[in-house]
CSV table of C-alpha atoms and ligand atoms in Angstrom, one decimal:
chain,number,residue,atom,x,y,z
A,25,MET,CA,-5.9,-8.2,-25.2
A,26,ARG,CA,-6.2,-4.4,-25.7
A,27,VAL,CA,-9.3,-3.0,-23.9
A,28,LEU,CA,-10.6,0.5,-24.4
A,29,GLY,CA,-12.0,1.8,-21.1
A,30,ILE,CA,-14.5,4.6,-21.0
A,31,GLU,CA,-15.5,6.5,-17.9
A,32,SER,CA,-18.1,9.4,-17.6
A,33,SER,CA,-20.0,8.7,-14.4
A,34,CYS,CA,-19.5,12.1,-12.8
A,35,ASP,CA,-17.3,15.1,-13.8
A,36,GLU,CA,-14.4,13.4,-15.6
A,37,THR,CA,-14.6,12.4,-19.3
A,38,ALA,CA,-12.0,9.7,-19.6
A,39,ALA,CA,-10.7,7.0,-22.0
A,40,ALA,CA,-7.7,4.6,-21.8
A,41,LEU,CA,-6.3,1.8,-23.9
A,42,VAL,CA,-4.9,-0.9,-21.6
A,43,GLU,CA,-3.1,-4.0,-22.7
A,44,ASP,CA,-3.7,-7.2,-20.7
A,45,GLY,CA,-5.1,-5.3,-17.7
A,46,ARG,CA,-1.6,-4.0,-17.0
A,47,ALA,CA,0.0,-1.7,-19.5
A,48,VAL,CA,-1.6,1.7,-20.1
A,49,LEU,CA,-0.8,2.4,-23.7
A,50,GLY,CA,-2.6,5.8,-23.8
A,51,GLN,CA,-5.1,7.6,-21.6
A,52,VAL,CA,-6.9,11.0,-21.4
A,53,ILE,CA,-8.8,12.5,-18.5
A,54,ALA,CA,-10.7,15.6,-19.3
A,55,SER,CA,-11.7,17.2,-16.0
A,56,GLN,CA,-14.7,19.5,-15.5
A,57,ILE,CA,-13.4,20.8,-12.1
A,58,ASP,CA,-13.0,24.4,-13.3
A,59,LEU,CA,-16.5,24.4,-14.6
A,60,HIS,CA,-18.1,23.0,-11.4
A,61,ALA,CA,-15.9,25.2,-9.1
A,62,VAL,CA,-18.1,28.1,-10.2
A,63,THR,CA,-21.2,26.5,-8.8
A,64,GLY,CA,-19.4,24.8,-5.8
A,65,GLY,CA,-20.4,21.3,-7.0
A,66,VAL,CA,-21.4,19.2,-9.9
A,67,VAL,CA,-24.5,20.3,-11.8
A,68,PRO,CA,-25.7,17.1,-13.5
A,69,GLU,CA,-27.0,18.7,-16.6
A,70,VAL,CA,-23.9,20.8,-17.1
A,71,ALA,CA,-21.8,17.7,-16.6
A,72,SER,CA,-23.7,15.7,-19.2
A,73,ARG,CA,-23.4,18.4,-21.8
A,74,HIS,CA,-19.7,18.6,-21.4
A,75,HIS,CA,-19.3,14.9,-21.6
A,76,VAL,CA,-21.1,15.0,-25.0
A,77,GLU,CA,-18.8,17.8,-26.2
A,78,ARG,CA,-15.6,16.0,-25.2
A,79,ILE,CA,-16.2,12.2,-25.5
A,80,ASN,CA,-15.2,11.7,-29.2
A,81,ALA,CA,-12.1,13.9,-28.9
A,82,VAL,CA,-11.1,12.1,-25.7
A,83,ILE,CA,-11.3,8.7,-27.4
A,84,ALA,CA,-9.5,9.9,-30.5
A,85,GLU,CA,-6.7,11.4,-28.5
A,86,THR,CA,-6.4,8.2,-26.4
A,87,LEU,CA,-5.9,6.1,-29.5
A,88,ALA,CA,-3.5,8.7,-31.0
A,89,LYS,CA,-1.4,8.5,-27.7
A,90,ALA,CA,-1.4,4.7,-27.9
A,91,GLY,CA,-0.4,4.9,-31.6
A,92,VAL,CA,-3.2,2.7,-32.8
A,93,GLY,CA,-6.4,3.1,-34.9
A,94,PHE,CA,-9.8,1.7,-34.1
A,95,ASP,CA,-8.6,-1.7,-35.3
A,96,GLY,CA,-6.2,-1.7,-32.4
A,97,ILE,CA,-9.1,-2.2,-29.9
A,98,ASP,CA,-9.9,-5.8,-29.0
A,99,ALA,CA,-12.7,-5.1,-26.5
A,100,ILE,CA,-14.5,-2.2,-24.8
A,101,ALA,CA,-15.2,-1.7,-21.1
A,102,VAL,CA,-17.5,1.1,-19.9
A,103,ALA,CA,-18.6,2.3,-16.5
A,104,ASN,CA,-22.5,2.0,-16.5
A,105,ARG,CA,-23.2,2.2,-12.8
A,106,PRO,CA,-23.6,3.9,-10.3
A,107,GLY,CA,-23.4,7.6,-11.2
A,108,LEU,CA,-25.3,10.5,-12.7
A,109,LEU,CA,-27.6,9.0,-15.3
A,110,GLY,CA,-27.2,11.7,-18.0
A,111,ALA,CA,-23.4,11.6,-17.5
A,112,LEU,CA,-23.2,7.8,-17.6
A,113,LEU,CA,-25.3,7.7,-20.8
A,114,VAL,CA,-22.7,9.6,-22.8
A,115,GLY,CA,-19.9,7.2,-22.1
A,116,VAL,CA,-22.2,4.2,-22.5
A,117,SER,CA,-23.6,5.4,-25.9
A,118,ALA,CA,-20.1,6.0,-27.2
A,119,ALA,CA,-18.9,2.6,-26.0
A,120,LYS,CA,-22.0,0.8,-27.5
A,121,ALA,CA,-21.5,2.6,-30.9
A,122,LEU,CA,-17.9,1.6,-31.1
A,123,ALA,CA,-18.6,-2.0,-30.0
A,124,TYR,CA,-21.4,-2.3,-32.6
A,125,ALA,CA,-19.4,-0.7,-35.5
A,126,LEU,CA,-16.2,-2.5,-34.8
A,127,LYS,CA,-17.9,-5.8,-33.9
A,128,ARG,CA,-16.0,-6.0,-30.6
A,129,PRO,CA,-17.2,-7.5,-27.3
A,130,ILE,CA,-18.3,-5.0,-24.6
A,131,ILE,CA,-18.4,-5.3,-20.9
A,132,ALA,CA,-20.3,-3.0,-18.5
A,133,VAL,CA,-18.4,-2.3,-15.4
A,134,HIS,CA,-19.4,-1.1,-11.9
A,135,HIS,CA,-17.6,2.2,-11.1
A,136,ILE,CA,-16.5,1.0,-7.7
A,137,GLU,CA,-15.1,-2.3,-9.0
A,138,ALA,CA,-13.1,-0.2,-11.4
A,139,HIS,CA,-11.7,1.8,-8.5
A,140,ILE,CA,-10.6,-1.4,-6.9
A,141,TYR,CA,-9.0,-2.7,-10.0
A,142,ALA,CA,-6.7,0.4,-10.2
A,143,ASN,CA,-4.7,-1.6,-7.7
A,144,PHE,CA,-4.3,-4.5,-10.2
A,145,LEU,CA,-2.9,-2.0,-12.8
A,146,VAL,CA,-0.2,-1.3,-10.2
A,147,ASP,CA,0.4,-5.0,-9.2
A,148,PRO,CA,-1.3,-7.8,-11.1
A,149,SER,CA,0.1,-10.4,-8.6
A,150,ILE,CA,-1.9,-9.2,-5.6
A,151,ALA,CA,-2.5,-12.1,-3.3
A,152,PHE,CA,-6.0,-13.0,-1.9
A,153,PRO,CA,-7.7,-12.7,0.5
A,154,VAL,CA,-7.7,-8.9,0.1
A,155,VAL,CA,-9.2,-6.3,2.5
A,156,CYS,CA,-9.9,-3.2,0.5
A,157,LEU,CA,-10.8,0.2,1.8
A,158,VAL,CA,-13.1,2.0,-0.7
A,159,ALA,CA,-13.3,5.7,0.0
A,160,SER,CA,-14.7,8.0,-2.7
A,161,GLY,CA,-17.1,10.9,-3.1
A,162,GLY,CA,-20.1,8.6,-2.8
A,163,HIS,CA,-18.9,5.4,-1.1
A,164,SER,CA,-17.0,4.4,2.0
A,165,GLU,CA,-16.8,0.8,2.8
A,166,LEU,CA,-14.5,-2.0,3.8
A,167,LEU,CA,-14.6,-5.1,1.5
A,168,LEU,CA,-13.3,-8.6,1.9
A,169,ILE,CA,-12.3,-9.9,-1.6
A,170,GLU,CA,-11.5,-13.6,-1.6
A,171,ARG,CA,-11.1,-14.0,-5.3
A,172,HIS,CA,-11.6,-11.9,-8.5
A,173,GLY,CA,-15.1,-10.3,-8.6
A,174,HIS,CA,-16.4,-11.6,-5.3
A,175,TYR,CA,-17.0,-9.0,-2.6
A,176,THR,CA,-18.2,-9.1,1.0
A,177,VAL,CA,-19.0,-5.9,2.8
A,178,LEU,CA,-17.4,-5.8,6.2
A,179,GLY,CA,-18.5,-2.3,7.1
A,180,ARG,CA,-19.8,0.8,5.4
A,181,THR,CA,-20.6,4.4,6.3
A,182,ARG,CA,-23.8,5.0,8.2
A,183,ASP,CA,-24.1,8.6,6.8
A,184,ASP,CA,-21.7,10.6,4.7
A,185,ALA,CA,-19.0,9.1,2.5
A,186,ALA,CA,-15.4,10.0,3.4
A,187,GLY,CA,-15.1,12.1,0.3
A,188,GLU,CA,-18.3,14.0,1.2
A,189,ALA,CA,-16.9,14.5,4.8
A,190,PHE,CA,-13.8,16.1,3.2
A,191,ASP,CA,-15.8,18.2,0.8
A,192,LYS,CA,-18.5,19.4,3.2
A,193,SER,CA,-16.0,20.2,6.0
A,194,ALA,CA,-13.9,22.1,3.5
A,195,ARG,CA,-16.9,24.2,2.5
A,196,LEU,CA,-17.7,24.9,6.1
A,197,ILE,CA,-14.2,26.3,6.8
A,198,GLY,CA,-14.3,28.4,3.6
A,199,ILE,CA,-12.2,26.3,1.2
A,200,GLY,CA,-13.6,26.1,-2.3
A,201,TYR,CA,-14.5,23.1,-4.5
A,202,PRO,CA,-13.1,20.5,-4.7
A,203,GLY,CA,-12.4,20.3,-1.0
A,204,GLY,CA,-10.6,17.0,-0.5
A,205,ILE,CA,-7.5,17.8,-2.5
A,206,GLU,CA,-7.3,21.3,-1.1
A,207,ILE,CA,-7.5,20.1,2.5
A,208,ASP,CA,-4.7,17.6,1.7
A,209,ARG,CA,-2.5,20.5,0.3
A,210,LEU,CA,-3.2,22.9,3.3
A,211,ALA,CA,-2.8,20.1,5.9
A,212,LYS,CA,0.9,19.7,4.9
A,213,THR,CA,1.8,22.8,6.9
A,214,GLY,CA,-0.9,22.4,9.6
A,215,ASN,CA,-0.9,20.8,13.0
A,216,PRO,CA,-3.3,17.7,13.1
A,217,LYS,CA,-3.6,18.0,16.9
A,218,ALA,CA,-4.5,21.7,16.9
A,219,ILE,CA,-8.3,21.1,17.1
A,220,ARG,CA,-10.0,18.2,18.9
A,221,LEU,CA,-12.6,16.7,16.5
A,222,PRO,CA,-14.8,13.7,17.0
A,223,ARG,CA,-13.7,10.2,15.7
A,224,ALA,CA,-16.7,7.8,15.6
A,225,ARG,CA,-15.5,4.3,16.6
A,226,LEU,CA,-19.1,2.9,16.9
A,227,GLY,CA,-18.0,0.2,19.3
A,228,ALA,CA,-15.0,-2.2,19.3
A,229,GLU,CA,-16.6,-4.7,17.0
A,230,SER,CA,-18.0,-2.4,14.3
A,231,LEU,CA,-16.3,-1.9,11.0
A,232,ASP,CA,-18.8,0.8,10.0
A,233,PHE,CA,-18.0,4.5,9.6
A,234,SER,CA,-19.8,7.6,10.6
A,235,PHE,CA,-18.7,11.1,9.6
A,236,SER,CA,-21.8,13.2,10.5
A,237,GLY,CA,-20.4,14.0,14.0
A,238,LEU,CA,-17.4,15.5,12.5
A,239,LYS,CA,-19.5,17.6,10.1
A,240,THR,CA,-21.6,18.8,13.0
A,241,ALA,CA,-18.6,19.7,15.1
A,242,VAL,CA,-17.1,21.8,12.2
A,243,LEU,CA,-20.6,23.3,11.6
A,244,ASN,CA,-21.0,24.3,15.2
A,245,ALA,CA,-17.6,25.9,15.4
A,246,THR,CA,-18.2,29.6,15.9
A,247,ARG,CA,-16.6,32.2,13.8
A,248,ALA,CA,-14.4,33.1,16.7
A,249,GLU,CA,-13.3,29.5,17.0
A,250,LEU,CA,-12.6,29.3,13.3
A,251,ALA,CA,-10.5,32.4,13.4
A,252,GLU,CA,-8.6,31.1,16.5
A,253,HIS,CA,-6.7,28.6,14.4
A,254,SER,CA,-5.1,28.9,11.0
A,255,ILE,CA,-6.8,27.3,8.0
A,256,GLU,CA,-3.8,24.9,7.8
A,257,ASP,CA,-4.5,23.7,11.3
A,258,TRP,CA,-8.2,23.2,10.6
A,259,ALA,CA,-7.3,21.3,7.4
A,260,ALA,CA,-4.8,19.1,9.2
A,261,SER,CA,-7.2,18.4,12.1
A,262,ILE,CA,-10.1,17.5,9.8
A,263,GLN,CA,-7.9,15.3,7.6
A,264,ALA,CA,-6.6,13.5,10.6
A,265,ALA,CA,-10.1,13.0,12.0
A,266,ILE,CA,-11.3,11.3,8.8
A,267,VAL,CA,-8.1,9.4,7.9
A,268,ASP,CA,-7.3,8.0,11.3
A,269,VAL,CA,-10.6,6.2,11.5
A,270,LEU,CA,-10.4,4.9,8.0
A,271,VAL,CA,-6.9,3.5,8.5
A,272,ALA,CA,-7.6,2.1,12.0
A,273,LYS,CA,-10.7,0.2,10.8
A,274,THR,CA,-8.9,-1.1,7.7
A,275,MET,CA,-6.2,-2.5,10.0
A,276,ILE,CA,-8.7,-4.2,12.3
A,277,ALA,CA,-10.5,-5.7,9.3
A,278,ALA,CA,-7.2,-7.0,7.8
A,279,ARG,CA,-6.2,-8.7,11.0
A,280,ARG,CA,-9.7,-10.1,11.7
A,281,HIS,CA,-9.9,-11.6,8.2
A,282,ASN,CA,-6.3,-12.7,7.8
A,283,ALA,CA,-5.8,-10.6,4.7
A,284,ALA,CA,-2.8,-11.3,2.6
A,285,THR,CA,-3.0,-7.9,1.0
A,286,VAL,CA,-4.5,-4.5,2.0
A,287,LEU,CA,-5.7,-2.3,-0.8
A,288,ALA,CA,-7.2,1.2,-0.9
A,289,ALA,CA,-9.4,2.6,-3.7
A,290,GLY,CA,-11.3,5.7,-4.6
A,291,GLY,CA,-10.6,9.4,-4.6
A,292,VAL,CA,-9.9,9.7,-0.9
A,293,ALA,CA,-7.2,7.0,-1.3
A,294,ALA,CA,-5.2,9.7,-3.1
A,295,ASN,CA,-4.9,11.5,0.3
A,296,SER,CA,-1.2,11.8,1.3
A,297,ARG,CA,-1.8,11.2,5.0
A,298,LEU,CA,-3.9,8.1,4.2
A,299,GLN,CA,-1.3,6.7,1.9
A,300,ALA,CA,1.5,7.2,4.4
A,301,ALA,CA,-0.4,5.9,7.4
A,302,LEU,CA,-1.7,2.8,5.7
A,303,ARG,CA,1.7,1.9,4.2
A,304,GLU,CA,3.4,2.4,7.6
A,305,GLN,CA,0.8,0.4,9.6
A,306,CYS,CA,0.8,-2.4,7.1
A,307,GLU,CA,4.6,-2.5,7.2
A,308,ASP,CA,4.5,-2.7,11.1
A,309,ALA,CA,2.0,-5.6,10.8
A,310,CYS,CA,4.1,-7.4,8.1
A,311,LEU,CA,1.1,-7.0,5.6
A,312,ARG,CA,1.5,-6.3,1.9
A,313,CYS,CA,-0.1,-3.0,1.0
A,314,VAL,CA,-1.0,-1.7,-2.5
A,315,ILE,CA,-2.4,1.8,-3.1
A,316,PRO,CA,-2.6,3.3,-6.6
A,317,PRO,CA,-0.7,6.5,-7.3
A,318,PRO,CA,-3.1,9.5,-6.8
A,319,PRO,CA,-4.0,10.0,-10.5
A,320,LEU,CA,-5.3,6.3,-10.6
A,321,CYS,CA,-7.2,6.8,-7.3
A,322,THR,CA,-9.4,9.5,-8.6
A,323,ASP,CA,-11.8,8.9,-11.6
A,324,ASN,CA,-10.0,7.6,-14.7
A,325,ALA,CA,-10.7,5.1,-17.5
A,326,ALA,CA,-7.6,2.9,-17.1
A,327,MET,CA,-9.2,1.4,-14.0
A,328,VAL,CA,-12.4,0.7,-16.0
A,329,ALA,CA,-10.4,-1.1,-18.8
A,330,CYS,CA,-8.5,-3.1,-16.1
A,331,ALA,CA,-11.7,-4.2,-14.3
A,332,GLY,CA,-13.3,-5.1,-17.7
A,333,PHE,CA,-10.2,-7.1,-18.7
A,334,TYR,CA,-10.5,-9.4,-15.7
A,335,ARG,CA,-14.2,-10.0,-16.4
A,336,LEU,CA,-13.7,-10.6,-20.1
A,337,LYS,CA,-10.8,-13.0,-19.3
A,338,ALA,CA,-13.3,-14.9,-17.1
A,339,GLY,CA,-15.6,-15.3,-20.2
A,340,GLU,CA,-18.1,-12.5,-19.5
A,341,VAL,CA,-19.5,-10.3,-22.2
A,342,THR,CA,-22.5,-7.8,-21.7
A,343,PRO,CA,-25.3,-7.9,-24.3
A,344,LEU,CA,-25.5,-4.5,-26.1
A,345,THR,CA,-29.0,-3.9,-24.6
A,346,PHE,CA,-27.6,-3.0,-21.2
A,347,ASP,CA,-28.7,0.1,-19.4
A,348,THR,CA,-27.2,2.8,-17.1
A,349,ILE,CA,-28.0,2.6,-13.4
A,350,ALA,CA,-27.9,5.5,-11.0
A,351,SER,CA,-27.6,3.5,-7.7
A,352,ALA,CA,-26.1,0.0,-7.6
A,353,GLU,CA,-24.3,-1.8,-4.8
A,354,LEU,CA,-21.2,-3.8,-5.6
A,355,ALA,CA,-22.1,-6.2,-2.8
A,356,ARG,CA,-24.3,-6.5,0.3
B,421,LIG,O1,-13.4,8.5,-6.7
B,421,LIG,P1,-13.6,9.9,-6.9
B,421,LIG,O2,-12.7,10.6,-7.9
B,421,LIG,O3,-15.1,10.1,-7.5
B,421,LIG,C1,-16.1,9.4,-7.0
B,421,LIG,O4,-16.3,8.2,-7.5
B,421,LIG,O5,-16.8,9.8,-6.1
B,421,LIG,O6,-13.6,10.6,-5.5
B,421,LIG,C2,-13.8,11.9,-5.4
B,421,LIG,C3,-13.7,12.3,-3.9
B,421,LIG,C4,-14.0,13.7,-3.6
B,421,LIG,O7,-14.8,13.8,-2.5
B,421,LIG,C5,-12.7,14.4,-3.4
B,421,LIG,O8,-12.7,15.5,-2.5
B,421,LIG,C6,-11.9,13.3,-2.8
B,421,LIG,O9,-12.3,12.1,-3.5
B,421,LIG,N1,-10.4,13.4,-2.9
B,421,LIG,C7,-9.6,13.6,-1.9
B,421,LIG,C8,-8.3,13.8,-2.4
B,421,LIG,N2,-8.4,13.7,-3.8
B,421,LIG,C9,-9.7,13.5,-4.1
B,421,LIG,N3,-9.8,13.6,-0.6
B,421,LIG,C10,-8.8,13.8,0.2
B,421,LIG,N4,-7.5,14.0,-0.2
B,421,LIG,C11,-7.2,14.0,-1.5
B,421,LIG,N5,-6.0,14.2,-1.9
B,422,LIG,ZN1,-15.0,7.4,-8.6
């Protein structure tokens, strides 16, 4: 089954044609990063307008890369929640038009479920139960997944998401947008122990996260303190403060719930320290660990097609009247 995935929930206009939830036959990701760098963040109206300008070309180019026409699409999957409403509407409208014109089934996908399924693109034989760390720009949670599509929240952030912690800290130390990937780059030559920054454990039992203390600590650093250390040392220390807690709590959750596999999902899972630390600690604990390669961690449409494939395979189809939703939990 060839599923066309469409993603437009924030600042990436993306499409991908994926066969049987595994083989990416063609994909295009049109990023708006340069555009939003000027304003230091995503301006929703600007994002929507650019999705409108690009969506048709992105879909056409995806099919051209895959070497098929519209008749090569068996089903359509689109991210309809959560996200910027105006942005989501663009992808959803294109997806609905295609489904209607081509008479193909359509499935509306939760953006975070799509991030999780990037892992199944990498390895379709992932064994359950799974403990998955979800860390993106808007979400930070630990999930227990006992079978396809069934999620239990083990812990979540009490304030900022991990991606926000990266981006806000980056801004405070004078690194431009987007902050996460830039901190990752600068941290490679920095000392992660140079600056002592808070790591919120929230008690031995808790699997929740909190990053507001870190943000306050960076905010309160005086200009003199900022200048005392190199930007690389600041980046490495901030990165370590965020990643170490994410990895430590993921390992506690995996042991507590006898996970067969540990997964990571979302933009922050692209972080090189996180990827290395999680792989190393899982190996020490004799646990299987799957993390998508960085381009599949950040927003893309192959993950949407993959998540849609598993739901379609289970017999689900979404009626064409479905809506876009700004805030939607995957599970409670
Ligand atoms: O999943 P994503 O692409 O979009 C959302 O659904 O939010 O995640 C974006 C977040 C941003 O906060 C970005 O700074 C962060 O992921 N990010 C990173 C890296 N690449 C992206 N954070 C740390 N290290 C990275 N390499
Ligand atoms: Zn995302």
